[in-house]
Short mmCIF file of C-alpha atoms in Angstrom, two decimals:
data_model
loop_
_atom_site.label_atom_id
_atom_site.label_comp_id
_atom_site.label_asym_id
_atom_site.label_seq_id
_atom_site.Cartn_x
_atom_site.Cartn_y
_atom_site.Cartn_z
CA MET A 23 34.06 70.40 -70.63
CA LYS A 24 31.16 70.82 -72.58
CA LEU A 25 27.86 68.95 -73.31
CA LEU A 26 26.37 68.50 -76.29
CA THR A 27 22.58 67.17 -76.94
CA ILE A 28 20.96 65.74 -80.28
CA PRO A 29 17.78 64.42 -81.05
CA LYS A 30 19.32 62.64 -84.09
CA ILE A 31 22.52 60.72 -83.78
CA GLU A 32 23.63 61.89 -87.27
CA GLU A 33 24.09 65.44 -86.26
CA LEU A 34 26.68 63.98 -84.00
CA PRO A 35 29.82 65.90 -84.79
CA SER A 36 32.42 63.07 -83.72
CA GLN A 37 30.64 59.89 -85.06
CA GLU A 38 34.22 58.00 -85.38
CA GLN A 39 35.00 58.94 -81.83
CA TRP A 40 31.76 57.53 -80.68
CA ASN A 41 32.05 54.50 -83.02
CA ASN A 42 35.50 53.70 -81.63
CA TYR A 43 34.45 53.53 -78.17
CA THR A 44 31.49 51.47 -78.70
CA ILE A 45 33.38 48.75 -80.67
CA SER A 46 35.17 47.81 -77.97
CA ARG A 47 32.75 47.44 -75.49
CA GLU A 48 30.61 43.96 -75.18
CA GLY A 49 27.40 44.75 -77.03
CA GLY A 50 28.83 47.96 -78.27
CA SER A 51 27.66 47.79 -81.97
CA GLU A 52 24.36 48.11 -80.27
CA ILE A 53 25.29 51.79 -79.68
CA SER A 54 26.72 52.38 -82.94
CA THR A 55 25.74 55.52 -85.04
CA ILE A 56 24.32 53.26 -87.50
CA PHE A 57 22.52 51.17 -85.35
CA LEU A 58 20.76 54.44 -83.25
CA ALA A 59 19.99 56.06 -86.47
CA SER A 60 17.77 52.88 -87.46
CA ILE A 61 16.33 52.55 -84.32
CA GLU A 62 15.25 56.14 -84.83
CA GLN A 63 13.95 55.54 -87.93
CA ALA A 64 12.14 52.20 -86.98
CA PHE A 65 10.51 53.73 -83.89
CA SER A 66 10.22 57.20 -84.46
CA SER A 67 6.43 56.81 -83.88
CA ASP A 68 6.88 55.09 -80.79
CA PHE A 69 9.56 57.11 -78.65
CA GLN A 70 11.14 60.63 -78.52
CA PHE A 71 15.07 60.45 -79.03
CA ASN A 72 17.99 62.13 -77.70
CA HIS A 73 21.65 61.82 -77.26
CA ILE A 74 24.05 63.12 -74.91
CA ALA A 75 27.57 63.98 -75.92
CA ILE A 76 30.28 65.25 -73.34
CA TYR A 77 33.73 66.54 -74.44
CA ASP A 78 36.90 67.29 -72.92
CA ASN A 79 38.58 70.06 -75.03
CA GLU A 80 37.78 67.74 -78.65
CA GLU A 81 37.93 64.39 -77.04
CA LEU A 82 34.48 62.67 -76.51
CA ILE A 83 34.60 61.33 -72.67
CA LEU A 84 30.67 60.54 -72.24
CA GLY A 85 28.06 59.03 -74.71
CA CYS A 86 24.88 57.64 -74.29
CA PRO A 87 21.38 57.36 -76.17
CA ILE A 88 18.36 58.20 -74.58
CA TYR A 89 14.53 57.24 -75.19
CA VAL A 90 11.04 58.61 -73.65
CA SER A 91 8.17 56.45 -73.41
CA SER A 92 4.75 56.66 -72.12
CA ASN A 93 2.50 54.29 -70.62
CA ILE A 94 5.13 52.34 -68.66
CA ASN A 95 3.82 49.80 -66.15
CA LEU A 96 4.86 50.79 -62.64
CA GLU A 97 4.86 47.12 -61.67
CA ILE A 98 7.35 46.00 -64.03
CA ILE A 99 10.05 47.86 -62.51
CA LEU A 100 9.20 47.01 -58.46
CA PRO A 101 10.11 43.48 -57.35
CA ASP A 102 7.69 40.78 -57.21
CA ASN A 103 6.14 41.20 -53.67
CA PHE A 104 2.74 42.40 -52.53
CA LEU A 105 2.82 45.87 -54.01
CA ASN A 106 3.40 44.53 -57.50
CA ARG A 107 0.69 42.30 -57.24
CA LEU A 108 -1.66 44.57 -55.83
CA ILE A 109 -0.46 47.34 -58.28
CA TYR A 110 -1.26 44.71 -61.11
CA TYR A 111 -4.74 43.77 -60.11
CA TRP A 112 -5.94 47.43 -59.38
CA ARG A 113 -5.12 47.79 -62.88
CA LYS A 114 -7.55 45.29 -64.09
CA LEU A 115 -10.08 48.08 -62.83
CA ASP A 116 -8.27 50.86 -63.60
CA ARG A 117 -6.26 50.55 -66.81
CA SER A 118 -4.31 54.07 -66.55
CA PHE A 119 -3.78 53.23 -62.47
CA LEU A 120 0.26 54.37 -62.35
CA LEU A 121 0.96 54.63 -65.78
CA TYR A 122 4.12 56.51 -66.19
CA LYS A 123 6.41 58.75 -68.73
CA VAL A 124 9.76 57.42 -68.34
CA MET A 125 12.88 58.94 -69.76
CA PHE A 126 15.36 55.74 -70.34
CA ILE A 127 18.88 55.68 -70.39
CA GLY A 128 19.26 53.40 -73.03
CA THR A 129 18.00 52.06 -75.97
CA PRO A 130 14.62 50.25 -76.76
CA LEU A 131 16.44 46.91 -78.02
CA ASN A 132 19.14 46.62 -75.89
CA ASP A 133 18.63 44.76 -71.93
CA GLU A 134 21.81 46.37 -70.74
CA LEU A 135 22.95 49.54 -70.12
CA ASP A 136 23.78 51.50 -73.17
CA ILE A 137 26.79 54.36 -71.89
CA PHE A 138 30.47 54.77 -72.36
CA VAL A 139 32.49 56.92 -70.09
CA LYS A 140 36.33 57.55 -70.46
CA THR A 141 37.57 60.27 -68.45
CA GLN A 142 39.78 61.09 -65.34
CA GLU A 143 37.56 63.50 -63.67
CA PRO A 144 34.27 61.23 -63.63
CA GLU A 145 32.72 63.52 -60.70
CA LYS A 146 33.01 66.43 -62.73
CA CYS A 147 31.61 64.75 -65.96
CA PHE A 148 28.64 63.04 -63.82
CA GLN A 149 27.64 66.58 -62.65
CA LEU A 150 27.51 68.08 -66.02
CA PHE A 151 25.63 64.94 -66.87
CA THR A 152 23.05 64.71 -64.45
CA LYS A 153 22.25 68.60 -64.68
CA GLU A 154 21.28 67.79 -68.36
CA LEU A 155 19.29 64.79 -67.35
CA ALA A 156 17.30 66.94 -65.07
CA ARG A 157 16.83 69.48 -67.65
CA LEU A 158 15.42 66.91 -70.35
CA GLN A 159 13.14 65.12 -67.71
CA LYS A 160 11.54 69.01 -66.79
CA ALA A 161 11.18 69.13 -70.59
CA TYR A 162 9.66 65.98 -71.26
CA ASN A 163 7.45 65.97 -68.41
CA ALA A 164 8.74 62.26 -67.43
CA ASP A 165 7.93 60.93 -63.98
CA LEU A 166 10.80 58.83 -63.71
CA ILE A 167 14.54 58.44 -65.48
CA ILE A 168 15.50 54.78 -65.54
CA PHE A 169 19.01 53.67 -66.44
CA LYS A 170 18.52 50.33 -68.18
CA ASN A 171 19.94 46.99 -66.86
CA LEU A 172 23.34 47.11 -65.30
CA ILE A 173 25.71 44.19 -64.99
CA ASP A 174 27.47 45.58 -62.19
CA GLN A 175 26.99 49.07 -60.08
CA SER A 176 29.96 50.96 -60.76
CA LEU A 177 28.03 53.89 -61.79
CA LEU A 178 26.06 54.02 -58.73
CA LYS A 179 28.61 55.91 -56.51
CA TYR A 180 28.67 58.98 -58.74
CA LEU A 181 24.90 59.11 -59.51
CA ASN A 182 23.41 58.14 -55.85
CA ARG A 183 24.36 61.57 -54.47
CA TYR A 184 22.38 63.29 -57.79
CA GLY A 185 18.91 61.28 -56.14
CA PHE A 186 19.27 57.86 -57.91
CA PHE A 187 18.79 54.91 -56.37
CA GLY A 188 19.84 51.31 -57.38
CA VAL A 189 17.35 48.41 -57.19
CA ASN A 190 17.47 45.03 -58.49
CA SER A 191 16.03 44.24 -61.75
CA LEU A 192 15.50 41.45 -63.99
CA PRO A 193 18.02 39.23 -64.01
CA ASN A 194 19.69 37.80 -67.50
CA SER A 195 19.55 34.07 -67.87
CA ILE A 196 22.59 32.55 -69.27
CA ILE A 197 23.29 28.58 -70.56
CA ASN A 198 26.58 27.40 -70.45
CA CYS A 199 27.38 25.82 -73.48
CA ASP A 200 31.13 24.87 -73.46
CA PHE A 201 30.28 21.33 -74.30
CA SER A 202 31.30 19.02 -76.95
CA SER A 203 28.20 17.85 -77.92
CA TYR A 204 24.36 18.08 -76.87
CA GLU A 205 24.78 14.63 -74.88
CA TYR A 206 27.52 16.10 -72.87
CA PHE A 207 25.53 19.05 -72.16
CA LEU A 208 22.18 16.88 -70.96
CA ASN A 209 24.62 14.70 -68.83
CA SER A 210 25.47 17.92 -66.96
CA LEU A 211 22.41 18.38 -65.77
CA ASP A 212 20.64 16.63 -62.59
CA ALA A 213 18.48 13.86 -63.59
CA ARG A 214 15.43 15.12 -62.95
CA LYS A 215 15.94 17.97 -65.63
CA ARG A 216 17.42 15.46 -67.95
CA ARG A 217 14.15 13.60 -68.20
CA ASN A 218 12.30 16.52 -68.30
CA ILE A 219 14.10 17.47 -71.64
CA ASN A 220 14.31 14.22 -72.70
CA SER A 221 10.26 13.56 -72.35
CA LYS A 222 9.90 16.94 -73.94
CA LEU A 223 11.96 16.53 -77.06
CA ARG A 224 10.21 12.86 -77.32
CA LYS A 225 6.72 13.69 -77.54
CA ALA A 226 7.45 16.83 -80.13
CA LYS A 227 9.34 14.35 -82.39
CA ASN A 228 6.17 11.97 -82.28
CA VAL A 229 4.26 14.87 -83.75
CA GLY A 230 6.97 15.68 -85.83
CA TYR A 231 8.91 19.20 -86.44
CA ASP A 232 12.01 20.48 -88.42
CA VAL A 233 14.97 22.81 -87.63
CA GLN A 234 15.59 25.54 -90.13
CA ILE A 235 18.98 28.03 -90.00
CA LYS A 236 18.36 30.99 -91.86
CA PHE A 237 21.09 34.10 -91.91
CA GLY A 238 20.31 37.84 -92.86
CA ASN A 239 17.74 38.20 -94.95
CA ASP A 240 17.11 34.89 -96.21
CA LEU A 241 13.71 34.62 -94.79
CA ASP A 242 9.93 35.27 -94.69
CA LEU A 243 9.47 38.33 -93.13
CA ASP A 244 6.34 39.02 -92.69
CA ASN A 245 5.15 35.44 -91.56
CA LEU A 246 8.31 35.69 -88.76
CA PHE A 247 6.66 38.94 -87.82
CA ILE A 248 3.57 37.65 -86.90
CA LEU A 249 5.39 34.99 -84.46
CA PHE A 250 6.92 37.66 -82.47
CA GLU A 251 4.17 39.82 -82.41
CA ASN A 252 2.36 36.71 -80.80
CA SER A 253 5.31 36.63 -78.05
CA TYR A 254 4.63 40.33 -77.36
CA LEU A 255 1.28 40.21 -76.84
CA LYS A 256 1.63 37.03 -74.62
CA SER A 257 4.04 38.37 -72.29
CA LYS A 258 3.67 40.32 -69.33
CA TYR A 259 6.51 42.60 -70.10
CA LYS A 260 5.70 45.20 -72.51
CA PHE A 261 8.76 47.61 -72.25
CA GLU A 262 8.78 47.96 -76.52
CA ARG A 263 6.48 46.58 -78.95
CA ILE A 264 8.16 44.98 -81.87
CA ASN A 265 7.12 46.25 -85.42
CA ILE A 266 7.99 45.59 -88.61
CA GLY A 267 10.44 48.20 -88.42
CA LEU A 268 12.56 46.26 -86.00
CA PHE A 269 12.79 43.42 -88.81
CA ARG A 270 14.17 45.81 -91.56
CA TYR A 271 16.57 47.30 -89.35
CA LEU A 272 17.81 44.10 -88.11
CA ILE A 273 18.49 42.82 -92.02
CA GLU A 274 19.82 45.83 -93.51
CA LYS A 275 21.37 47.77 -90.96
CA LEU A 276 22.72 45.88 -87.93
CA ASP A 277 26.42 45.52 -88.61
CA ARG A 278 26.62 41.92 -87.49
CA GLU A 279 25.27 38.79 -89.14
CA ILE A 280 21.15 37.68 -87.82
CA ILE A 281 20.79 34.14 -87.11
CA TRP A 282 17.10 32.82 -87.29
CA ILE A 283 16.72 29.27 -85.81
CA ASN A 284 13.08 28.46 -86.59
CA ILE A 285 11.11 25.25 -85.86
CA LEU A 286 9.09 24.44 -88.97
CA GLU A 287 5.28 22.08 -88.81
CA ASN A 288 4.61 21.01 -92.30
CA ASN A 289 7.67 23.30 -94.01
CA TYR A 290 6.24 26.19 -92.20
CA PRO A 291 7.65 28.62 -89.14
CA VAL A 292 5.98 28.30 -85.84
CA ALA A 293 8.85 29.21 -83.81
CA SER A 294 11.96 31.36 -84.20
CA SER A 295 14.61 33.03 -82.19
CA CYS A 296 16.37 35.88 -83.35
CA CYS A 297 20.13 35.67 -82.47
CA TYR A 298 23.47 37.00 -83.35
CA ILE A 299 27.05 36.00 -82.27
CA GLU A 300 28.85 38.26 -79.61
CA LYS A 301 32.24 37.00 -78.89
CA ASN A 302 31.89 33.58 -78.11
CA SER A 303 28.43 33.79 -76.89
CA LEU A 304 25.28 33.58 -78.97
CA VAL A 305 22.71 36.30 -77.62
CA MET A 306 19.01 35.19 -77.87
CA LYS A 307 17.55 38.29 -78.64
CA ARG A 308 13.86 37.92 -79.45
CA VAL A 309 11.22 34.72 -79.65
CA GLY A 310 8.30 34.42 -81.70
CA ILE A 311 5.66 31.59 -80.85
CA ASP A 312 2.79 30.35 -82.81
CA TYR A 313 0.70 29.25 -79.77
CA SER A 314 -1.48 27.18 -81.89
CA SER A 315 0.78 24.97 -82.91
CA SER A 316 0.27 21.18 -82.50
CA ILE A 317 3.67 20.52 -81.66
CA PRO A 318 3.63 20.33 -77.73
CA PHE A 319 6.17 22.29 -75.77
CA ILE A 320 7.18 24.40 -78.61
CA TYR A 321 8.75 27.38 -76.48
CA PHE A 322 11.21 24.79 -75.02
CA ILE A 323 11.50 22.74 -78.22
CA LEU A 324 12.76 26.45 -79.90
CA HIS A 325 15.23 26.57 -76.79
CA TYR A 326 16.71 23.24 -77.12
CA GLU A 327 17.44 23.53 -80.62
CA THR A 328 19.18 27.10 -80.16
CA ILE A 329 21.24 25.14 -77.35
CA ARG A 330 22.05 22.24 -79.76
CA TYR A 331 23.28 25.15 -82.46
CA ALA A 332 25.25 26.66 -80.44
CA ILE A 333 27.17 23.72 -78.89
CA GLN A 334 27.57 22.64 -82.52
CA ASN A 335 29.25 26.00 -83.44
CA SER A 336 31.62 25.81 -80.50
CA LEU A 337 29.90 28.79 -78.92
CA LYS A 338 30.22 28.87 -74.82
CA SER A 339 27.09 30.21 -73.62
CA ILE A 340 23.72 31.61 -74.60
CA LYS A 341 22.45 35.02 -73.34
CA LEU A 342 18.62 34.23 -73.46
CA GLY A 343 17.48 37.37 -71.24
CA PRO A 344 15.27 37.82 -68.62
CA THR A 345 11.72 36.71 -68.09
CA ALA A 346 10.34 32.88 -67.93
CA TYR A 347 13.12 32.36 -65.49
CA GLU A 348 11.78 29.07 -63.87
CA ALA A 349 11.40 27.63 -67.29
CA LYS A 350 14.95 28.56 -68.36
CA LYS A 351 16.12 27.24 -65.20
CA GLU A 352 14.69 24.10 -66.15
CA MET A 353 17.10 24.00 -69.16
CA GLY A 354 19.93 24.55 -67.24
CA ALA A 355 20.14 28.80 -67.06
CA SER A 356 21.66 30.41 -64.05
CA LEU A 357 20.59 33.96 -63.62
CA GLN A 358 23.10 37.08 -63.60
CA SER A 359 21.87 39.54 -61.31
CA THR A 360 21.20 43.09 -63.20
CA TYR A 361 20.39 46.51 -61.55
CA LEU A 362 18.27 49.47 -62.31
CA LEU A 363 19.25 53.32 -61.31
CA ILE A 364 15.90 55.05 -61.12
CA LYS A 365 15.00 58.67 -59.98
CA HIS A 366 11.60 60.16 -59.50
CA GLU A 367 10.63 64.03 -60.22
CA ASN A 368 8.80 64.08 -57.17
CA LEU A 369 11.23 64.14 -54.52
CA VAL A 370 9.20 62.72 -51.42
CA PHE A 371 8.30 60.02 -54.02
CA ASN A 372 11.69 59.59 -54.80
CA LYS A 373 12.61 58.90 -51.07
CA LEU A 374 10.04 56.71 -50.39
CA LEU A 375 10.55 54.35 -53.66
CA PRO A 376 13.76 52.56 -52.03
CA ILE A 377 11.40 51.53 -49.24
CA PHE A 378 9.91 49.01 -51.03
CA TYR A 379 12.75 47.21 -52.34
#
């Protein structure tokens, strides 16, 4: 086996193999070479990038993107407990307290793990892989290595012997949309949730709003960017900052069509969801809100109309992603568990960290 580490995906000699593997996995186009080249350009000033490829003879058997980010809040990766809250309030006094430099296995724009493995000798492959991760961690002087959200823990059995440990991460929110109409969807909810949704919709309609569906580049990019920036600034979870480069990339490079579901007030967008279709699901990738809008419950209204769009277009579910769980459960969402794999560069701290989970 041989290993290759490259800073730019365009330098990969086996791009066709890489893409053949990635398109066969769910969400695979999010680590296609076109995707990776685009985010390298869009986020060149925000992150440091690398890509690992392992070959058995001439066959590509493992591939994954890596990015390094500075000043990551430790409490984001900790469970919501006393320690988490203590760190949060202490940082109000010392803004630099426990801000880490992190080497992520994955990409800035994907919430799930971005790695593919195809080998009959996984232990030998992962031994080579983890040795290279340790070298890169030292080269970047990174405090933590984090494998982004896993849907299952199949990789953990190969990685925990090299010092990685698995912890619960931010769950994904999923809404079942396999209904013949929006009314049937509402009727599937319990009476309290149904009354809650109908009440919010009624109050918003009394103020007045319109729904606009746009595709690809048929939109006012600069105005929508402001909405997404608003949501980033308001959110506690600040792993990656949305920038105008992201939108340029989405429109020009992503190998699938983007659907923009917008809420209009006086013909002007005041809320937007950036979505795409993955198999039979609508992935709600990013949300942008004008919090000064006079439309009440605008965050909820945007989600309700996105659900309506999914049902009208015969999609089976919506992937809402992490955060705002109580609000999303009120809309009928269920939670899908995900996990992080973590390794701290300090061996003593690495032994202590699992105690807090």
